[in-house]
Amino acid sequence: MDFRRIQWIFLIAFVAIDIFLFASFESNNQFTVTTKGSSREATILKEMKDDSITVDDLSAKRSSGYYISSDGSAILGTKTGQLDNQNARYADDELTSTFANPVTVNKNDPKPVLNKLIANKSRVLFGSQYVYDAQLTSQAGSDTIVYVQKGPDENVLSSDGEIRFRVNSKGQVTGYTQTYMHAIKTLREKEATISQKKAVFLALSA
């Protein structure tokens, strides 16, 4: 066997080994990328289970929202004197009211009564700027009915713009707490938000 033929054999063998090693490296990297996210998610779920943390089914659907601004809620404190048939006080950016006479509502369908109530300016300040939120109400429990403030394009889902009516065991609204965002302005156009599921995993993995 001549020397040149031996050189070609070694060259071909070397190239074949390089191709094999490169293919193996790419395959391993691809495996790591595809399993890293699911492995991390599984770890977080296990940690939640170990810590007895439970959540409702989380949506993987992305939504959208706006950046908004407000000049605060102090205006509530300047108008409490306009409220009738209740004891109202304002402190720490929140108005707290207790009705002189409780209002009976159907907890399963409180809107007919409460929509009339908030439309009365002597009962609720800026009431026309709030709407009933069924989801927040169901999450709040049997003793609370939640109304949220309307924004320029969508409802404000923030504790800074809510009316939370208190309901006693007889199905009567005894009063409410109110926060208010005055002169809401849109700072940016609508942008995509992350999903509920991703938000939870990001918070727990931080």
Short mmCIF file of N, CA and C in Angstrom, two decimals, residues 76-203:
data_model
loop_
_atom_site.label_atom_id
_atom_site.label_comp_id
_atom_site.label_asym_id
_atom_site.label_seq_id
_atom_site.Cartn_x
_atom_site.Cartn_y
_atom_site.Cartn_z
N LEU A 76 -62.21 62.29 45.55
CA LEU A 76 -63.24 61.61 46.34
C LEU A 76 -63.38 62.28 47.70
N GLY A 77 -62.25 62.61 48.30
CA GLY A 77 -62.27 63.22 49.62
C GLY A 77 -62.93 64.59 49.65
N THR A 78 -62.92 65.28 48.53
CA THR A 78 -63.50 66.62 48.48
C THR A 78 -65.01 66.59 48.24
N LYS A 79 -65.55 65.43 47.90
CA LYS A 79 -66.97 65.34 47.53
C LYS A 79 -67.78 64.43 48.44
N THR A 80 -67.21 63.96 49.53
CA THR A 80 -67.97 63.06 50.42
C THR A 80 -69.20 63.74 51.01
N GLY A 81 -69.18 65.06 51.11
CA GLY A 81 -70.33 65.79 51.65
C GLY A 81 -71.55 65.71 50.77
N GLN A 82 -71.37 65.28 49.52
CA GLN A 82 -72.49 65.18 48.60
C GLN A 82 -73.28 63.88 48.79
N LEU A 83 -72.75 62.96 49.58
CA LEU A 83 -73.38 61.65 49.75
C LEU A 83 -74.45 61.69 50.84
N ASP A 84 -75.60 61.06 50.56
CA ASP A 84 -76.72 61.03 51.51
C ASP A 84 -76.97 59.60 52.00
N ASN A 85 -77.66 59.53 53.15
CA ASN A 85 -78.11 58.26 53.71
C ASN A 85 -76.98 57.25 53.93
N GLN A 86 -75.85 57.76 54.36
CA GLN A 86 -74.71 56.89 54.61
C GLN A 86 -73.66 57.64 55.44
N ASN A 87 -72.80 56.87 56.06
CA ASN A 87 -71.67 57.43 56.78
C ASN A 87 -70.42 57.19 55.93
N ALA A 88 -69.86 58.26 55.39
CA ALA A 88 -68.73 58.12 54.47
C ALA A 88 -67.51 58.84 55.01
N ARG A 89 -66.36 58.20 54.83
CA ARG A 89 -65.09 58.82 55.23
C ARG A 89 -64.03 58.50 54.18
N TYR A 90 -63.08 59.39 54.03
CA TYR A 90 -62.03 59.21 53.03
C TYR A 90 -60.67 59.22 53.72
N ALA A 91 -59.87 58.17 53.46
CA ALA A 91 -58.53 58.08 54.02
C ALA A 91 -57.69 57.14 53.18
N ASP A 92 -56.42 57.47 53.03
CA ASP A 92 -55.47 56.62 52.30
C ASP A 92 -55.95 56.28 50.90
N ASP A 93 -56.44 57.30 50.18
CA ASP A 93 -56.88 57.15 48.79
C ASP A 93 -58.09 56.25 48.62
N GLU A 94 -58.86 56.04 49.69
CA GLU A 94 -60.03 55.15 49.61
C GLU A 94 -61.20 55.74 50.37
N LEU A 95 -62.37 55.69 49.74
CA LEU A 95 -63.60 56.14 50.39
C LEU A 95 -64.31 54.91 50.96
N THR A 96 -64.67 54.98 52.22
CA THR A 96 -65.39 53.89 52.87
C THR A 96 -66.75 54.39 53.30
N SER A 97 -67.80 53.67 52.90
CA SER A 97 -69.17 54.11 53.18
C SER A 97 -69.97 52.99 53.85
N THR A 98 -70.81 53.38 54.80
CA THR A 98 -71.75 52.46 55.42
C THR A 98 -73.15 53.04 55.27
N PHE A 99 -74.04 52.28 54.64
CA PHE A 99 -75.39 52.76 54.38
C PHE A 99 -76.21 52.86 55.68
N ALA A 100 -77.04 53.88 55.75
CA ALA A 100 -77.97 54.00 56.87
C ALA A 100 -79.00 52.88 56.81
N ASN A 101 -79.40 52.51 55.60
CA ASN A 101 -80.35 51.41 55.39
C ASN A 101 -79.77 50.47 54.34
N PRO A 102 -79.49 49.21 54.72
CA PRO A 102 -78.95 48.24 53.77
C PRO A 102 -79.85 48.07 52.55
N VAL A 103 -79.24 47.72 51.43
CA VAL A 103 -79.96 47.55 50.16
C VAL A 103 -79.97 46.06 49.80
N THR A 104 -81.14 45.49 49.62
CA THR A 104 -81.26 44.08 49.30
C THR A 104 -81.01 43.84 47.82
N VAL A 105 -80.16 42.85 47.52
CA VAL A 105 -79.85 42.51 46.12
C VAL A 105 -79.92 41.00 45.94
N ASN A 106 -80.03 40.59 44.70
CA ASN A 106 -79.90 39.18 44.34
C ASN A 106 -78.43 38.95 44.02
N LYS A 107 -77.74 38.19 44.86
CA LYS A 107 -76.31 38.00 44.67
C LYS A 107 -75.99 37.39 43.31
N ASN A 108 -76.89 36.56 42.78
CA ASN A 108 -76.66 35.94 41.48
C ASN A 108 -76.86 36.92 40.32
N ASP A 109 -77.59 37.99 40.57
CA ASP A 109 -77.83 39.01 39.54
C ASP A 109 -78.01 40.37 40.21
N PRO A 110 -76.90 40.94 40.72
CA PRO A 110 -77.01 42.19 41.49
C PRO A 110 -77.09 43.44 40.63
N LYS A 111 -76.86 43.32 39.34
CA LYS A 111 -76.76 44.50 38.48
C LYS A 111 -78.02 45.37 38.45
N PRO A 112 -79.22 44.81 38.33
CA PRO A 112 -80.41 45.68 38.23
C PRO A 112 -80.51 46.67 39.39
N VAL A 113 -80.26 46.20 40.61
CA VAL A 113 -80.36 47.08 41.78
C VAL A 113 -79.16 48.00 41.89
N LEU A 114 -77.95 47.43 41.76
CA LEU A 114 -76.74 48.23 41.97
C LEU A 114 -76.48 49.21 40.83
N ASN A 115 -76.90 48.88 39.62
CA ASN A 115 -76.74 49.84 38.52
C ASN A 115 -77.56 51.10 38.77
N LYS A 116 -78.75 50.93 39.33
CA LYS A 116 -79.57 52.10 39.70
C LYS A 116 -78.93 52.86 40.86
N LEU A 117 -78.35 52.11 41.79
CA LEU A 117 -77.73 52.74 42.95
C LEU A 117 -76.55 53.62 42.55
N ILE A 118 -75.65 53.08 41.73
CA ILE A 118 -74.46 53.86 41.37
C ILE A 118 -74.78 55.01 40.42
N ALA A 119 -75.95 54.93 39.77
CA ALA A 119 -76.36 56.04 38.90
C ALA A 119 -76.83 57.24 39.69
N ASN A 120 -77.11 57.04 40.99
CA ASN A 120 -77.56 58.11 41.87
C ASN A 120 -76.34 58.82 42.46
N LYS A 121 -76.10 60.05 42.07
CA LYS A 121 -74.90 60.78 42.48
C LYS A 121 -74.83 61.06 43.97
N SER A 122 -75.98 60.99 44.64
CA SER A 122 -75.99 61.22 46.09
C SER A 122 -75.71 59.94 46.87
N ARG A 123 -75.64 58.81 46.16
CA ARG A 123 -75.33 57.53 46.81
C ARG A 123 -73.91 57.06 46.53
N VAL A 124 -73.46 57.25 45.28
CA VAL A 124 -72.11 56.83 44.88
C VAL A 124 -71.50 57.91 43.99
N LEU A 125 -70.30 58.35 44.32
CA LEU A 125 -69.62 59.37 43.53
C LEU A 125 -69.08 58.76 42.23
N PHE A 126 -69.29 59.46 41.12
CA PHE A 126 -68.79 59.04 39.81
C PHE A 126 -69.26 57.63 39.43
N GLY A 127 -70.41 57.23 39.93
CA GLY A 127 -70.89 55.87 39.72
C GLY A 127 -71.08 55.49 38.27
N SER A 128 -71.39 56.46 37.42
CA SER A 128 -71.61 56.15 36.00
C SER A 128 -70.34 55.69 35.31
N GLN A 129 -69.20 55.86 35.97
CA GLN A 129 -67.93 55.47 35.37
C GLN A 129 -67.50 54.05 35.77
N TYR A 130 -68.39 53.31 36.40
CA TYR A 130 -68.08 51.95 36.85
C TYR A 130 -69.04 50.94 36.22
N VAL A 131 -68.57 49.72 36.04
CA VAL A 131 -69.40 48.63 35.53
C VAL A 131 -69.16 47.38 36.37
N TYR A 132 -70.17 46.53 36.39
CA TYR A 132 -70.10 45.27 37.14
C TYR A 132 -69.09 44.32 36.51
N ASP A 133 -68.30 43.65 37.34
CA ASP A 133 -67.34 42.66 36.85
C ASP A 133 -67.65 41.31 37.49
N ALA A 134 -68.21 40.41 36.69
CA ALA A 134 -68.64 39.10 37.20
C ALA A 134 -67.47 38.25 37.66
N GLN A 135 -66.35 38.30 36.94
CA GLN A 135 -65.21 37.45 37.28
C GLN A 135 -64.60 37.85 38.62
N LEU A 136 -64.36 39.13 38.81
CA LEU A 136 -63.79 39.59 40.07
C LEU A 136 -64.75 39.35 41.23
N THR A 137 -66.04 39.46 40.95
CA THR A 137 -67.04 39.21 41.99
C THR A 137 -67.01 37.75 42.44
N SER A 138 -66.90 36.84 41.48
CA SER A 138 -66.86 35.42 41.83
C SER A 138 -65.58 35.08 42.58
N GLN A 139 -64.50 35.76 42.27
CA GLN A 139 -63.24 35.52 42.96
C GLN A 139 -63.23 36.12 44.36
N ALA A 140 -64.02 37.18 44.55
CA ALA A 140 -64.00 37.90 45.83
C ALA A 140 -64.73 37.16 46.94
N GLY A 141 -65.64 36.26 46.59
CA GLY A 141 -66.39 35.53 47.61
C GLY A 141 -67.81 36.02 47.74
N SER A 142 -68.57 35.37 48.62
CA SER A 142 -70.01 35.64 48.73
C SER A 142 -70.34 36.95 49.42
N ASP A 143 -69.35 37.59 50.05
CA ASP A 143 -69.63 38.82 50.80
C ASP A 143 -69.20 40.08 50.06
N THR A 144 -68.87 39.97 48.77
CA THR A 144 -68.37 41.13 48.03
C THR A 144 -68.90 41.12 46.60
N ILE A 145 -69.30 42.30 46.12
CA ILE A 145 -69.67 42.50 44.72
C ILE A 145 -68.76 43.59 44.17
N VAL A 146 -68.13 43.31 43.04
CA VAL A 146 -67.10 44.21 42.52
C VAL A 146 -67.56 44.93 41.25
N TYR A 147 -67.39 46.23 41.26
CA TYR A 147 -67.53 47.07 40.06
C TYR A 147 -66.16 47.66 39.75
N VAL A 148 -65.83 47.76 38.46
CA VAL A 148 -64.54 48.31 38.05
C VAL A 148 -64.75 49.57 37.23
N GLN A 149 -63.75 50.41 37.24
CA GLN A 149 -63.84 51.67 36.53
C GLN A 149 -63.61 51.48 35.04
N LYS A 150 -64.34 52.25 34.25
CA LYS A 150 -64.17 52.19 32.80
C LYS A 150 -63.00 53.07 32.39
N GLY A 151 -62.14 52.54 31.51
CA GLY A 151 -61.01 53.31 31.00
C GLY A 151 -61.34 53.91 29.65
N PRO A 152 -60.35 54.53 28.98
CA PRO A 152 -60.59 55.14 27.67
C PRO A 152 -61.06 54.14 26.62
N ASP A 153 -60.52 52.91 26.67
CA ASP A 153 -60.89 51.90 25.68
C ASP A 153 -61.35 50.60 26.30
N GLU A 154 -60.82 50.25 27.46
CA GLU A 154 -61.19 49.02 28.15
C GLU A 154 -61.36 49.30 29.63
N ASN A 155 -61.95 48.35 30.35
CA ASN A 155 -62.13 48.54 31.78
C ASN A 155 -60.79 48.48 32.51
N VAL A 156 -60.70 49.22 33.61
CA VAL A 156 -59.49 49.27 34.41
C VAL A 156 -59.49 48.10 35.39
N LEU A 157 -58.56 47.18 35.24
CA LEU A 157 -58.47 46.05 36.16
C LEU A 157 -57.37 46.34 37.16
N SER A 158 -57.69 47.20 38.12
CA SER A 158 -56.73 47.62 39.13
C SER A 158 -57.48 47.97 40.41
N SER A 159 -56.84 47.72 41.52
CA SER A 159 -57.46 48.08 42.81
C SER A 159 -57.57 49.59 42.97
N ASP A 160 -56.95 50.36 42.09
CA ASP A 160 -57.02 51.81 42.14
C ASP A 160 -58.30 52.36 41.52
N GLY A 161 -59.09 51.49 40.91
CA GLY A 161 -60.34 51.94 40.28
C GLY A 161 -61.46 50.94 40.47
N GLU A 162 -61.88 50.75 41.71
CA GLU A 162 -62.90 49.74 42.02
C GLU A 162 -63.92 50.26 43.03
N ILE A 163 -65.12 49.70 42.95
CA ILE A 163 -66.11 49.80 44.03
C ILE A 163 -66.36 48.38 44.49
N ARG A 164 -66.16 48.13 45.78
CA ARG A 164 -66.37 46.79 46.33
C ARG A 164 -67.50 46.89 47.36
N PHE A 165 -68.69 46.42 46.95
CA PHE A 165 -69.86 46.46 47.82
C PHE A 165 -69.79 45.31 48.83
N ARG A 166 -70.08 45.61 50.08
CA ARG A 166 -70.09 44.60 51.14
C ARG A 166 -71.49 44.00 51.26
N VAL A 167 -71.57 42.67 51.31
CA VAL A 167 -72.86 41.96 51.38
C VAL A 167 -72.90 41.13 52.66
N ASN A 168 -73.98 41.27 53.44
CA ASN A 168 -74.10 40.49 54.66
C ASN A 168 -74.77 39.14 54.38
N SER A 169 -74.95 38.35 55.41
CA SER A 169 -75.51 37.00 55.26
C SER A 169 -76.97 37.00 54.79
N LYS A 170 -77.65 38.14 54.91
CA LYS A 170 -79.04 38.25 54.47
C LYS A 170 -79.17 38.68 53.01
N GLY A 171 -78.03 38.83 52.33
CA GLY A 171 -78.08 39.28 50.94
C GLY A 171 -78.30 40.77 50.82
N GLN A 172 -77.89 41.52 51.84
CA GLN A 172 -78.06 42.97 51.83
C GLN A 172 -76.70 43.66 51.68
N VAL A 173 -76.68 44.68 50.84
CA VAL A 173 -75.47 45.50 50.68
C VAL A 173 -75.46 46.53 51.81
N THR A 174 -74.46 46.46 52.65
CA THR A 174 -74.38 47.35 53.82
C THR A 174 -73.52 48.58 53.58
N GLY A 175 -72.78 48.59 52.50
CA GLY A 175 -71.91 49.73 52.21
C GLY A 175 -70.89 49.34 51.16
N TYR A 176 -69.84 50.13 51.02
CA TYR A 176 -68.85 49.86 49.99
C TYR A 176 -67.54 50.59 50.28
N THR A 177 -66.51 50.16 49.61
CA THR A 177 -65.25 50.91 49.57
C THR A 177 -65.02 51.29 48.11
N GLN A 178 -64.47 52.46 47.90
CA GLN A 178 -64.30 52.96 46.53
C GLN A 178 -62.92 53.58 46.34
N THR A 179 -62.28 53.22 45.24
CA THR A 179 -61.08 53.92 44.78
C THR A 179 -61.39 54.48 43.40
N TYR A 180 -60.72 55.54 43.04
CA TYR A 180 -61.09 56.24 41.81
C TYR A 180 -59.86 56.82 41.14
N MET A 181 -59.75 56.61 39.84
CA MET A 181 -58.67 57.20 39.05
C MET A 181 -59.25 58.37 38.27
N HIS A 182 -58.83 59.56 38.65
CA HIS A 182 -59.39 60.78 38.06
C HIS A 182 -58.60 61.18 36.82
N ALA A 183 -59.32 61.61 35.80
CA ALA A 183 -58.71 62.10 34.55
C ALA A 183 -57.74 61.09 33.96
N ILE A 184 -58.25 59.90 33.65
CA ILE A 184 -57.40 58.85 33.07
C ILE A 184 -56.96 59.23 31.66
N LYS A 185 -55.68 59.02 31.39
CA LYS A 185 -55.13 59.28 30.06
C LYS A 185 -54.36 58.05 29.59
N THR A 186 -54.42 57.80 28.28
CA THR A 186 -53.66 56.70 27.70
C THR A 186 -52.26 57.18 27.37
N LEU A 187 -51.25 56.48 27.91
CA LEU A 187 -49.86 56.86 27.69
C LEU A 187 -49.28 56.21 26.44
N ARG A 188 -49.68 54.96 26.18
CA ARG A 188 -49.19 54.23 25.02
C ARG A 188 -50.34 53.50 24.35
N GLU A 189 -50.12 53.15 23.08
CA GLU A 189 -51.13 52.38 22.36
C GLU A 189 -51.20 50.96 22.92
N LYS A 190 -52.22 50.24 22.52
CA LYS A 190 -52.43 48.87 23.01
C LYS A 190 -51.22 48.00 22.70
N GLU A 191 -50.81 47.21 23.69
CA GLU A 191 -49.69 46.29 23.53
C GLU A 191 -50.08 44.91 24.03
N ALA A 192 -49.41 43.90 23.50
CA ALA A 192 -49.68 42.52 23.90
C ALA A 192 -49.16 42.29 25.32
N THR A 193 -49.89 41.50 26.08
CA THR A 193 -49.46 41.13 27.43
C THR A 193 -49.11 39.64 27.45
N ILE A 194 -48.41 39.21 28.49
CA ILE A 194 -48.10 37.80 28.63
C ILE A 194 -49.32 37.06 29.16
N SER A 195 -49.34 35.76 29.00
CA SER A 195 -50.48 34.96 29.45
C SER A 195 -50.46 34.80 30.97
N GLN A 196 -51.60 34.37 31.53
CA GLN A 196 -51.68 34.09 32.96
C GLN A 196 -50.65 33.03 33.37
N LYS A 197 -50.56 32.00 32.56
CA LYS A 197 -49.65 30.89 32.87
C LYS A 197 -48.21 31.36 32.91
N LYS A 198 -47.81 32.15 31.92
CA LYS A 198 -46.43 32.61 31.88
C LYS A 198 -46.14 33.57 33.02
N ALA A 199 -47.12 34.39 33.37
CA ALA A 199 -46.92 35.35 34.47
C ALA A 199 -46.65 34.63 35.78
N VAL A 200 -47.40 33.55 36.03
CA VAL A 200 -47.21 32.79 37.26
C VAL A 200 -45.84 32.13 37.29
N PHE A 201 -45.45 31.50 36.18
CA PHE A 201 -44.16 30.82 36.14
C PHE A 201 -42.99 31.79 36.23
N LEU A 202 -43.14 32.97 35.62
CA LEU A 202 -42.07 33.98 35.71
C LEU A 202 -41.93 34.47 37.15
N ALA A 203 -43.06 34.68 37.82
CA ALA A 203 -43.03 35.15 39.21
C ALA A 203 -42.39 34.11 40.13
#
